[in-house]
PDB file of C-alpha atoms in Angstrom:
ATOM      1  CA  UNK A 107       0.033  -0.049  -0.128  1.00 62.00           C
ATOM      2  CA  UNK A 108       3.018   2.174   0.477  1.00 85.00           C
ATOM      3  CA  UNK A 109       6.499   2.046   0.490  1.00 90.00           C
ATOM      4  CA  UNK A 110       6.801   1.901   4.499  1.00 95.00           C
ATOM      5  CA  UNK A 111       4.480  -0.740   5.694  1.00 97.00           C
ATOM      6  CA  UNK A 112       2.125  -3.424   4.775  1.00 97.00           C
ATOM      7  CA  UNK A 113      -0.825  -4.161   6.360  1.00 97.00           C
ATOM      8  CA  UNK A 114      -2.256  -7.538   6.663  1.00 96.00           C
ATOM      9  CA  UNK A 115      -5.946  -8.575   7.827  1.00 96.00           C
ATOM     10  CA  UNK A 116      -6.868 -12.079   9.210  1.00 95.00           C
ATOM     11  CA  UNK A 117     -10.652 -11.667  10.269  1.00 95.00           C
ATOM     12  CA  UNK A 118     -10.941  -9.180  13.361  1.00 97.00           C
ATOM     13  CA  UNK A 119      -7.075  -9.024  13.473  1.00 98.00           C
ATOM     14  CA  UNK A 120      -4.963  -6.670  11.726  1.00 98.00           C
ATOM     15  CA  UNK A 121      -1.224  -6.617  11.211  1.00 98.00           C
ATOM     16  CA  UNK A 122       0.765  -3.414  10.288  1.00 98.00           C
ATOM     17  CA  UNK A 123       4.460  -4.625   9.471  1.00 98.00           C
ATOM     18  CA  UNK A 124       7.591  -1.916   8.839  1.00 98.00           C
ATOM     19  CA  UNK A 125       9.038  -3.134   5.615  1.00 96.00           C
ATOM     20  CA  UNK A 126      12.160  -1.056   4.878  1.00 95.00           C
ATOM     21  CA  UNK A 127      14.958  -2.950   6.683  1.00 96.00           C
ATOM     22  CA  UNK A 128      17.585  -1.864   4.547  1.00 95.00           C
ATOM     23  CA  UNK A 129      16.815   1.590   5.848  1.00 94.00           C
ATOM     24  CA  UNK A 130      16.290   0.660   9.289  1.00 96.00           C
ATOM     25  CA  UNK A 131      12.791   1.367   8.793  1.00 97.00           C
ATOM     26  CA  UNK A 132      13.528   4.775   9.167  1.00 96.00           C
ATOM     27  CA  UNK A 133      10.601   7.444   8.732  1.00 95.00           C
ATOM     28  CA  UNK A 134      10.392   9.853   6.084  1.00 92.00           C
ATOM     29  CA  UNK A 135       7.819  12.467   5.764  1.00 90.00           C
ATOM     30  CA  UNK A 136       5.098  10.653   3.978  1.00 92.00           C
ATOM     31  CA  UNK A 137       5.052   7.869   6.454  1.00 95.00           C
ATOM     32  CA  UNK A 138       3.472   9.766   8.694  1.00 96.00           C
ATOM     33  CA  UNK A 139       0.337  10.774   7.157  1.00 96.00           C
ATOM     34  CA  UNK A 140       0.072   7.008   5.504  1.00 97.00           C
ATOM     35  CA  UNK A 141       0.466   5.552   8.977  1.00 98.00           C
ATOM     36  CA  UNK A 142      -2.373   7.853  10.128  1.00 98.00           C
ATOM     37  CA  UNK A 143      -4.507   7.068   7.452  1.00 97.00           C
ATOM     38  CA  UNK A 144      -4.369   3.306   7.635  1.00 98.00           C
ATOM     39  CA  UNK A 145      -5.196   3.531  11.453  1.00 98.00           C
ATOM     40  CA  UNK A 146      -8.115   5.977  10.930  1.00 98.00           C
ATOM     41  CA  UNK A 147      -9.475   3.678   7.963  1.00 97.00           C
ATOM     42  CA  UNK A 148      -9.388   0.594  10.246  1.00 98.00           C
ATOM     43  CA  UNK A 149     -11.135   2.945  13.191  1.00 98.00           C
ATOM     44  CA  UNK A 150     -13.760   3.956  10.934  1.00 98.00           C
ATOM     45  CA  UNK A 151     -14.678   0.518   9.294  1.00 96.00           C
ATOM     46  CA  UNK A 152     -15.609  -1.324  12.648  1.00 96.00           C
ATOM     47  CA  UNK A 153     -14.461  -4.748  12.290  1.00 97.00           C
ATOM     48  CA  UNK A 154     -11.112  -4.560  13.640  1.00 98.00           C
ATOM     49  CA  UNK A 155     -10.540  -5.680  17.038  1.00 98.00           C
ATOM     50  CA  UNK A 156      -6.964  -5.564  17.680  1.00 98.00           C
ATOM     51  CA  UNK A 157      -3.997  -4.150  15.819  1.00 98.00           C
ATOM     52  CA  UNK A 158      -0.393  -5.325  16.060  1.00 98.00           C
ATOM     53  CA  UNK A 159       2.412  -2.928  14.856  1.00 98.00           C
ATOM     54  CA  UNK A 160       5.586  -4.917  13.959  1.00 98.00           C
ATOM     55  CA  UNK A 161       8.621  -4.571  12.008  1.00 98.00           C
ATOM     56  CA  UNK A 162      11.357  -6.451   9.648  1.00 97.00           C
ATOM     57  CA  UNK A 163      15.015  -6.532   9.998  1.00 96.00           C
ATOM     58  CA  UNK A 164      17.842  -6.106  12.703  1.00 97.00           C
ATOM     59  CA  UNK A 165      15.894  -3.067  14.133  1.00 97.00           C
ATOM     60  CA  UNK A 166      12.387  -2.358  14.571  1.00 98.00           C
ATOM     61  CA  UNK A 167      12.582   1.321  13.654  1.00 98.00           C
ATOM     62  CA  UNK A 168      15.674   4.135  13.812  1.00 96.00           C
ATOM     63  CA  UNK A 169      13.213   6.866  13.809  1.00 95.00           C
ATOM     64  CA  UNK A 170      12.906   9.831  11.492  1.00 90.00           C
ATOM     65  CA  UNK A 171      15.360   9.773   8.647  1.00 83.00           C
ATOM     66  CA  UNK A 172      18.218  11.946   9.509  1.00 68.00           C
ATOM     67  CA  UNK A 173      18.620  12.843   6.029  1.00 62.00           C
ATOM     68  CA  UNK A 174      15.280  15.333   6.773  1.00 57.00           C
ATOM     69  CA  UNK A 175      17.385  17.356   9.196  1.00 56.00           C
ATOM     70  CA  UNK A 176      20.808  17.281   7.379  1.00 50.00           C
ATOM     71  CA  UNK A 177      19.814  19.994   4.659  1.00 46.00           C
ATOM     72  CA  UNK A 178      18.297  22.693   7.500  1.00 47.00           C
ATOM     73  CA  UNK A 179      18.048  25.213   6.528  1.00 44.00           C
ATOM     74  CA  UNK A 180      16.477  24.034   3.378  1.00 44.00           C
ATOM     75  CA  UNK A 181      18.477  25.796   0.061  1.00 36.00           C
ATOM     76  CA  UNK A 182      16.659  28.518  -1.757  1.00 38.00           C
ATOM     77  CA  UNK A 183      16.839  26.156  -4.870  1.00 37.00           C
ATOM     78  CA  UNK A 184      15.485  22.319  -4.612  1.00 37.00           C
ATOM     79  CA  UNK A 185      17.763  20.139  -6.769  1.00 40.00           C
ATOM     80  CA  UNK A 186      16.774  19.262 -10.204  1.00 41.00           C
ATOM     81  CA  UNK A 187      14.406  16.399 -10.548  1.00 40.00           C
ATOM     82  CA  UNK A 188      16.030  13.008 -11.766  1.00 41.00           C
ATOM     83  CA  UNK A 189      13.353  11.958 -13.921  1.00 40.00           C
ATOM     84  CA  UNK A 190      14.722   8.299 -13.799  1.00 43.00           C
ATOM     85  CA  UNK A 191      13.506   8.263 -10.193  1.00 44.00           C
ATOM     86  CA  UNK A 192       9.798   9.358  -9.578  1.00 40.00           C
ATOM     87  CA  UNK A 193      10.098   8.257  -6.143  1.00 46.00           C
ATOM     88  CA  UNK A 194      12.952  10.012  -5.394  1.00 51.00           C
ATOM     89  CA  UNK A 195      11.618  13.265  -6.302  1.00 53.00           C
ATOM     90  CA  UNK A 196       8.481  12.361  -4.252  1.00 47.00           C
ATOM     91  CA  UNK A 197      10.878  11.875  -1.614  1.00 47.00           C
ATOM     92  CA  UNK A 198      12.679  15.243  -2.144  1.00 54.00           C
ATOM     93  CA  UNK A 199       9.277  17.003  -2.294  1.00 52.00           C
ATOM     94  CA  UNK A 200       8.194  15.643   1.167  1.00 49.00           C
ATOM     95  CA  UNK A 201      11.557  16.791   2.421  1.00 49.00           C
ATOM     96  CA  UNK A 202      11.186  19.639   1.209  1.00 57.00           C
ATOM     97  CA  UNK A 203       7.725  20.401   2.572  1.00 54.00           C
ATOM     98  CA  UNK A 204       9.000  19.419   5.819  1.00 56.00           C
ATOM     99  CA  UNK A 205      11.893  21.778   5.524  1.00 59.00           C
ATOM    100  CA  UNK A 206       9.446  24.361   5.167  1.00 65.00           C
ATOM    101  CA  UNK A 207       7.598  23.513   8.006  1.00 69.00           C
ATOM    102  CA  UNK A 208      10.892  23.557  10.403  1.00 76.00           C
ATOM    103  CA  UNK A 209      11.377  27.142   9.463  1.00 85.00           C
ATOM    104  CA  UNK A 210      10.877  29.347  12.615  1.00 87.00           C
ATOM    105  CA  UNK A 211      12.270  32.696  11.602  1.00 88.00           C
ATOM    106  CA  UNK A 212       9.482  34.934  11.650  1.00 93.00           C
ATOM    107  CA  UNK A 213       6.212  34.951  13.633  1.00 94.00           C
ATOM    108  CA  UNK A 214       4.020  33.612  10.168  1.00 92.00           C
ATOM    109  CA  UNK A 215       6.386  31.071  10.325  1.00 92.00           C
ATOM    110  CA  UNK A 216       6.253  29.899  13.608  1.00 92.00           C
ATOM    111  CA  UNK A 217       2.500  29.853  13.980  1.00 94.00           C
ATOM    112  CA  UNK A 218       2.600  27.464  10.429  1.00 92.00           C
ATOM    113  CA  UNK A 219       5.307  25.447  12.295  1.00 92.00           C
ATOM    114  CA  UNK A 220       2.989  24.916  15.437  1.00 94.00           C
ATOM    115  CA  UNK A 221      -0.137  23.759  13.028  1.00 94.00           C
ATOM    116  CA  UNK A 222       2.246  21.412  10.931  1.00 91.00           C
ATOM    117  CA  UNK A 223       3.728  19.833  14.223  1.00 94.00           C
ATOM    118  CA  UNK A 224       0.189  19.388  15.514  1.00 96.00           C
ATOM    119  CA  UNK A 225      -0.973  17.564  12.579  1.00 95.00           C
ATOM    120  CA  UNK A 226       2.316  15.409  12.562  1.00 94.00           C
ATOM    121  CA  UNK A 227       1.481  14.750  16.231  1.00 96.00           C
ATOM    122  CA  UNK A 228      -1.796  13.623  15.439  1.00 97.00           C
ATOM    123  CA  UNK A 229      -0.245  10.945  13.050  1.00 97.00           C
ATOM    124  CA  UNK A 230       0.631   9.041  16.392  1.00 98.00           C
ATOM    125  CA  UNK A 231      -2.364  10.212  18.098  1.00 98.00           C
ATOM    126  CA  UNK A 232      -4.174   8.207  15.983  1.00 98.00           C
ATOM    127  CA  UNK A 233      -3.123   5.000  17.610  1.00 98.00           C
ATOM    128  CA  UNK A 234      -3.706   6.056  20.817  1.00 98.00           C
ATOM    129  CA  UNK A 235      -7.350   7.193  20.010  1.00 98.00           C
ATOM    130  CA  UNK A 236      -8.245   3.973  17.871  1.00 98.00           C
ATOM    131  CA  UNK A 237     -11.138   2.312  19.132  1.00 97.00           C
ATOM    132  CA  UNK A 238      -9.268  -1.175  19.508  1.00 98.00           C
ATOM    133  CA  UNK A 239      -6.300  -1.760  21.351  1.00 98.00           C
ATOM    134  CA  UNK A 240      -2.855  -1.711  19.508  1.00 98.00           C
ATOM    135  CA  UNK A 241       0.171  -3.952  20.417  1.00 99.00           C
ATOM    136  CA  UNK A 242       3.516  -2.963  19.421  1.00 98.00           C
ATOM    137  CA  UNK A 243       5.904  -5.628  18.941  1.00 98.00           C
ATOM    138  CA  UNK A 244       9.485  -4.296  19.095  1.00 98.00           C
ATOM    139  CA  UNK A 245      13.145  -5.980  18.017  1.00 98.00           C
ATOM    140  CA  UNK A 246      16.483  -4.452  17.804  1.00 98.00           C
ATOM    141  CA  UNK A 247      16.607  -0.630  18.059  1.00 98.00           C
ATOM    142  CA  UNK A 248      13.285   1.474  18.888  1.00 98.00           C
ATOM    143  CA  UNK A 249      14.912   4.689  18.281  1.00 97.00           C
ATOM    144  CA  UNK A 250      13.617   8.485  18.468  1.00 96.00           C
ATOM    145  CA  UNK A 251      10.257   8.663  16.861  1.00 96.00           C
ATOM    146  CA  UNK A 252       9.503   4.795  17.133  1.00 98.00           C
ATOM    147  CA  UNK A 253       9.548   5.378  20.738  1.00 98.00           C
ATOM    148  CA  UNK A 254       7.127   7.780  20.030  1.00 98.00           C
ATOM    149  CA  UNK A 255       5.136   5.584  18.061  1.00 98.00           C
ATOM    150  CA  UNK A 256       5.321   2.605  20.441  1.00 98.00           C
ATOM    151  CA  UNK A 257       4.592   4.685  23.601  1.00 98.00           C
ATOM    152  CA  UNK A 258       1.216   5.579  21.437  1.00 98.00           C
ATOM    153  CA  UNK A 259       0.370   1.916  21.682  1.00 98.00           C
ATOM    154  CA  UNK A 260      -1.628   0.258  24.147  1.00 98.00           C
ATOM    155  CA  UNK A 261       0.776  -2.712  24.988  1.00 98.00           C
ATOM    156  CA  UNK A 262       4.329  -3.074  24.046  1.00 98.00           C
ATOM    157  CA  UNK A 263       6.520  -6.359  23.933  1.00 98.00           C
ATOM    158  CA  UNK A 264       9.848  -6.810  22.972  1.00 98.00           C
ATOM    159  CA  UNK A 265      12.689  -9.603  22.118  1.00 98.00           C
ATOM    160  CA  UNK A 266      15.603  -9.686  24.284  1.00 98.00           C
ATOM    161  CA  UNK A 267      18.029  -7.816  21.651  1.00 98.00           C
ATOM    162  CA  UNK A 268      15.708  -4.741  21.803  1.00 98.00           C
ATOM    163  CA  UNK A 269      16.472  -1.342  23.151  1.00 98.00           C
ATOM    164  CA  UNK A 270      14.596   2.021  23.635  1.00 98.00           C
ATOM    165  CA  UNK A 271      16.250   5.477  23.641  1.00 98.00           C
ATOM    166  CA  UNK A 272      14.836   9.133  23.284  1.00 97.00           C
ATOM    167  CA  UNK A 273      17.338   9.726  20.462  1.00 95.00           C
ATOM    168  CA  UNK A 274      16.098  13.699  19.809  1.00 94.00           C
ATOM    169  CA  UNK A 275      18.719  14.702  22.834  1.00 95.00           C
ATOM    170  CA  UNK A 276      21.109  13.570  20.949  1.00 93.00           C
ATOM    171  CA  UNK A 277      20.789  15.875  18.023  1.00 89.00           C
ATOM    172  CA  UNK A 278      20.035  18.809  19.819  1.00 92.00           C
ATOM    173  CA  UNK A 279      16.533  18.925  20.025  1.00 93.00           C
ATOM    174  CA  UNK A 280      13.545  17.689  22.443  1.00 95.00           C
ATOM    175  CA  UNK A 281      11.380  14.754  21.504  1.00 96.00           C
ATOM    176  CA  UNK A 282       8.248  16.282  19.994  1.00 94.00           C
ATOM    177  CA  UNK A 283       5.826  13.665  18.720  1.00 96.00           C
ATOM    178  CA  UNK A 284       4.370  12.433  21.852  1.00 96.00           C
ATOM    179  CA  UNK A 285       6.976  10.322  23.698  1.00 98.00           C
ATOM    180  CA  UNK A 286       7.556  12.984  26.380  1.00 98.00           C
ATOM    181  CA  UNK A 287       3.820  13.320  27.263  1.00 97.00           C
ATOM    182  CA  UNK A 288       3.222  10.121  27.336  1.00 98.00           C
ATOM    183  CA  UNK A 289       6.253   7.910  28.348  1.00 98.00           C
ATOM    184  CA  UNK A 290       6.025   9.131  32.244  1.00 96.00           C
ATOM    185  CA  UNK A 291       2.714   7.735  32.554  1.00 97.00           C
ATOM    186  CA  UNK A 292       3.806   4.462  31.419  1.00 98.00           C
ATOM    187  CA  UNK A 293       6.991   4.240  33.183  1.00 98.00           C
ATOM    188  CA  UNK A 294       8.387   6.035  36.685  1.00 98.00           C
ATOM    189  CA  UNK A 295       8.684   9.672  36.157  1.00 97.00           C
ATOM    190  CA  UNK A 296      12.390   9.615  37.270  1.00 98.00           C
ATOM    191  CA  UNK A 297      13.213   6.727  34.504  1.00 98.00           C
ATOM    192  CA  UNK A 298      11.177   8.959  31.922  1.00 98.00           C
ATOM    193  CA  UNK A 299      13.183  12.001  32.830  1.00 98.00           C
ATOM    194  CA  UNK A 300      16.395  10.304  33.083  1.00 98.00           C
ATOM    195  CA  UNK A 301      15.815   8.344  29.494  1.00 98.00           C
ATOM    196  CA  UNK A 302      14.811  12.100  27.703  1.00 98.00           C
ATOM    197  CA  UNK A 303      17.494  14.108  29.262  1.00 98.00           C
ATOM    198  CA  UNK A 304      20.551  11.496  28.546  1.00 98.00           C
ATOM    199  CA  UNK A 305      19.384   9.841  25.263  1.00 97.00           C
ATOM    200  CA  UNK A 306      20.926   6.586  27.064  1.00 97.00           C
ATOM    201  CA  UNK A 307      19.520   2.986  25.644  1.00 98.00           C
ATOM    202  CA  UNK A 308      17.238   1.256  28.067  1.00 98.00           C
ATOM    203  CA  UNK A 309      17.599  -2.796  27.311  1.00 98.00           C
ATOM    204  CA  UNK A 310      15.008  -5.230  27.257  1.00 98.00           C
ATOM    205  CA  UNK A 311      15.627  -6.372  30.696  1.00 98.00           C
ATOM    206  CA  UNK A 312      15.316  -2.817  32.028  1.00 98.00           C
ATOM    207  CA  UNK A 313      12.483  -2.256  29.976  1.00 98.00           C
ATOM    208  CA  UNK A 314      10.601  -4.694  31.557  1.00 98.00           C
ATOM    209  CA  UNK A 315      11.692  -3.851  34.877  1.00 98.00           C
ATOM    210  CA  UNK A 316      10.728  -0.451  34.555  1.00 98.00           C
ATOM    211  CA  UNK A 317       7.050  -1.445  32.904  1.00 98.00           C
ATOM    212  CA  UNK A 318       7.488  -0.355  29.526  1.00 98.00           C
ATOM    213  CA  UNK A 319       7.222  -3.439  27.894  1.00 98.00           C
ATOM    214  CA  UNK A 320       5.024  -6.394  29.198  1.00 98.00           C
ATOM    215  CA  UNK A 321       6.856  -9.185  28.181  1.00 98.00           C
ATOM    216  CA  UNK A 322      10.302  -9.723  26.486  1.00 98.00           C
ATOM    217  CA  UNK A 323      10.691 -13.029  24.079  1.00 98.00           C
ATOM    218  CA  UNK A 324      13.934 -14.620  22.837  1.00 98.00           C
ATOM    219  CA  UNK A 325      14.060 -13.855  19.383  1.00 97.00           C
ATOM    220  CA  UNK A 326      11.903 -11.804  16.733  1.00 97.00           C
ATOM    221  CA  UNK A 327      10.137 -14.969  15.425  1.00 97.00           C
ATOM    222  CA  UNK A 328       8.700 -15.887  19.185  1.00 98.00           C
ATOM    223  CA  UNK A 329       8.092 -11.713  19.794  1.00 98.00           C
ATOM    224  CA  UNK A 330       5.496 -11.950  16.779  1.00 98.00           C
ATOM    225  CA  UNK A 331       4.246 -15.015  17.981  1.00 98.00           C
ATOM    226  CA  UNK A 332       3.364 -13.845  21.137  1.00 98.00           C
ATOM    227  CA  UNK A 333       2.057 -10.661  20.145  1.00 98.00           C
ATOM    228  CA  UNK A 334      -0.482 -12.247  17.726  1.00 98.00           C
ATOM    229  CA  UNK A 335      -1.523 -14.516  20.415  1.00 98.00           C
ATOM    230  CA  UNK A 336      -2.098 -11.584  22.881  1.00 98.00           C
ATOM    231  CA  UNK A 337      -4.024 -10.212  19.880  1.00 98.00           C
ATOM    232  CA  UNK A 338      -6.264 -13.227  19.728  1.00 97.00           C
ATOM    233  CA  UNK A 339      -7.012 -13.127  23.458  1.00 97.00           C
ATOM    234  CA  UNK A 340      -8.148  -9.797  23.456  1.00 98.00           C
ATOM    235  CA  UNK A 341      -9.907 -10.234  20.004  1.00 97.00           C
ATOM    236  CA  UNK A 342     -12.048 -12.919  21.387  1.00 96.00           C
ATOM    237  CA  UNK A 343     -13.460 -10.378  23.802  1.00 96.00           C
ATOM    238  CA  UNK A 344     -16.566  -8.365  23.455  1.00 97.00           C
ATOM    239  CA  UNK A 345     -15.310  -5.183  20.988  1.00 97.00           C
ATOM    240  CA  UNK A 346     -17.995  -3.331  22.919  1.00 97.00           C
ATOM    241  CA  UNK A 347     -16.625  -3.839  26.320  1.00 97.00           C
ATOM    242  CA  UNK A 348     -12.549  -3.793  25.100  1.00 98.00           C
ATOM    243  CA  UNK A 349     -13.660  -0.379  23.375  1.00 98.00           C
ATOM    244  CA  UNK A 350     -15.227   0.937  26.385  1.00 98.00           C
ATOM    245  CA  UNK A 351     -12.314  -0.247  28.512  1.00 98.00           C
ATOM    246  CA  UNK A 352      -9.751   1.745  26.313  1.00 98.00           C
ATOM    247  CA  UNK A 353     -11.841   4.684  26.282  1.00 98.00           C
ATOM    248  CA  UNK A 354     -11.958   4.782  30.226  1.00 98.00           C
ATOM    249  CA  UNK A 355      -8.045   3.886  30.871  1.00 98.00           C
ATOM    250  CA  UNK A 356      -7.163   6.674  28.170  1.00 98.00           C
ATOM    251  CA  UNK A 357      -9.399   9.035  30.128  1.00 98.00           C
ATOM    252  CA  UNK A 358      -8.023   8.121  33.699  1.00 97.00           C
ATOM    253  CA  UNK A 359      -4.746   8.475  32.533  1.00 97.00           C
ATOM    254  CA  UNK A 360      -5.847  12.164  31.217  1.00 96.00           C
ATOM    255  CA  UNK A 361      -7.751  13.366  33.779  1.00 97.00           C
ATOM    256  CA  UNK A 362      -8.158  13.279  37.829  1.00 97.00           C
ATOM    257  CA  UNK A 363     -10.114  10.518  39.621  1.00 97.00           C
ATOM    258  CA  UNK A 364     -13.316  12.420  40.470  1.00 98.00           C
ATOM    259  CA  UNK A 365     -13.453  13.353  36.416  1.00 97.00           C
ATOM    260  CA  UNK A 366     -12.860   9.721  35.434  1.00 97.00           C
ATOM    261  CA  UNK A 367     -15.149   8.281  37.549  1.00 97.00           C
ATOM    262  CA  UNK A 368     -17.846  10.981  36.196  1.00 98.00           C
ATOM    263  CA  UNK A 369     -16.988  10.093  32.851  1.00 97.00           C
ATOM    264  CA  UNK A 370     -17.242   6.024  33.922  1.00 97.00           C
ATOM    265  CA  UNK A 371     -21.060   6.518  34.738  1.00 98.00           C
ATOM    266  CA  UNK A 372     -21.915   8.334  31.490  1.00 97.00           C
ATOM    267  CA  UNK A 373     -19.713   5.708  29.408  1.00 97.00           C
ATOM    268  CA  UNK A 374     -21.263   2.816  31.065  1.00 97.00           C
ATOM    269  CA  UNK A 375     -24.692   3.952  30.746  1.00 97.00           C
ATOM    270  CA  UNK A 376     -23.973   4.450  27.013  1.00 96.00           C
ATOM    271  CA  UNK A 377     -22.478   0.787  26.120  1.00 95.00           C
ATOM    272  CA  UNK A 378     -24.079  -1.378  28.907  1.00 96.00           C
ATOM    273  CA  UNK A 379     -25.400  -4.179  26.813  1.00 96.00           C
ATOM    274  CA  UNK A 380     -27.134  -7.156  28.470  1.00 96.00           C
ATOM    275  CA  UNK A 381     -27.689  -9.286  25.115  1.00 96.00           C
ATOM    276  CA  UNK A 382     -23.642  -8.743  24.642  1.00 96.00           C
ATOM    277  CA  UNK A 383     -22.874  -9.873  28.143  1.00 96.00           C
ATOM    278  CA  UNK A 384     -25.093 -12.797  28.007  1.00 97.00           C
ATOM    279  CA  UNK A 385     -23.142 -14.133  24.854  1.00 96.00           C
ATOM    280  CA  UNK A 386     -20.015 -13.505  27.152  1.00 96.00           C
ATOM    281  CA  UNK A 387     -21.206 -15.227  29.692  1.00 97.00           C
ATOM    282  CA  UNK A 388     -22.345 -18.037  27.700  1.00 96.00           C
ATOM    283  CA  UNK A 389     -19.285 -18.320  25.749  1.00 95.00           C
ATOM    284  CA  UNK A 390     -17.031 -18.148  28.986  1.00 94.00           C
ATOM    285  CA  UNK A 391     -19.104 -21.111  30.458  1.00 96.00           C
ATOM    286  CA  UNK A 392     -18.564 -23.444  27.329  1.00 96.00           C
ATOM    287  CA  UNK A 393     -15.046 -22.335  27.004  1.00 94.00           C
ATOM    288  CA  UNK A 394     -15.670 -21.397  23.203  1.00 93.00           C
ATOM    289  CA  UNK A 395     -15.386 -18.025  21.564  1.00 91.00           C
ATOM    290  CA  UNK A 396     -18.011 -15.462  21.797  1.00 94.00           C
ATOM    291  CA  UNK A 397     -19.981 -14.443  18.755  1.00 96.00           C
ATOM    292  CA  UNK A 398     -20.122 -10.598  18.601  1.00 97.00           C
ATOM    293  CA  UNK A 399     -21.021  -8.343  16.319  1.00 96.00           C
ATOM    294  CA  UNK A 400     -18.505  -5.725  14.843  1.00 96.00           C
ATOM    295  CA  UNK A 401     -18.782  -2.065  16.016  1.00 96.00           C
ATOM    296  CA  UNK A 402     -21.051   0.281  13.659  1.00 96.00           C
ATOM    297  CA  UNK A 403     -19.193   1.991  10.809  1.00 96.00           C
ATOM    298  CA  UNK A 404     -18.087   5.447  11.497  1.00 96.00           C
ATOM    299  CA  UNK A 405     -20.248   7.621   9.001  1.00 92.00           C
ATOM    300  CA  UNK A 406     -18.198   9.657   6.336  1.00 89.00           C
ATOM    301  CA  UNK A 407     -18.543  13.071   6.486  1.00 87.00           C
TER     302      UNK A 407
END
């Protein structure tokens, strides 16, 4: 579907797999809207119950492609297009657009920068806001922007060779796509701050100790098997109850207890369904999979 990842469907399970191992699955500018659009399409159509995000090659992802920043500030004259390489031309155009976004030389440019960054942040927020859980399976390096992506997911699991780093501090900038806002709500705040200030590598053992990941598997093959098994366990539950649980958990993360409890009363009144519960109880007693209708598609506006 694009140059960055493939999206597979297996019934109610979706699997988005990064597929540029020769470039360590780095993220060029057009990766972000492609990811956002793929996730939001799954969100809208309603039949996806769980999404697994994984990767190929030695590393999960080395984050934003550094050649995006290497040319800053953007040269006045763009390089002449290579007509033998139309994909390269499109890539140069995307990088040029991002370099325009990075301009903060005037008040007008800074206003534009803010809106552009909000839209870039929104590409990973699509994972956090999806009405299904997202499991991120990390092998090798989860670096820079890749950690922004991983922390926007519901659950992270990794292979024994995995490591995580807030890479942006090494290139003289703060991470700005969500990791600073989400990481301290996943791991102890002191750990998050140390990662953000030093850019140190957190290995798989340490990631498990601090709660950044839920499990460490021996290798990439075992990792994907575990992630898909976990996805199937979740997909077997009522999608109505799972989606409601995600909404409640996200609201509680971002609000105080009183506000979260008030939201719970409204949310439960909206989705409480005795028919769904009866089927779930019957399936649980019979040790079979429940038969649940998909969520209603989101109307296109």
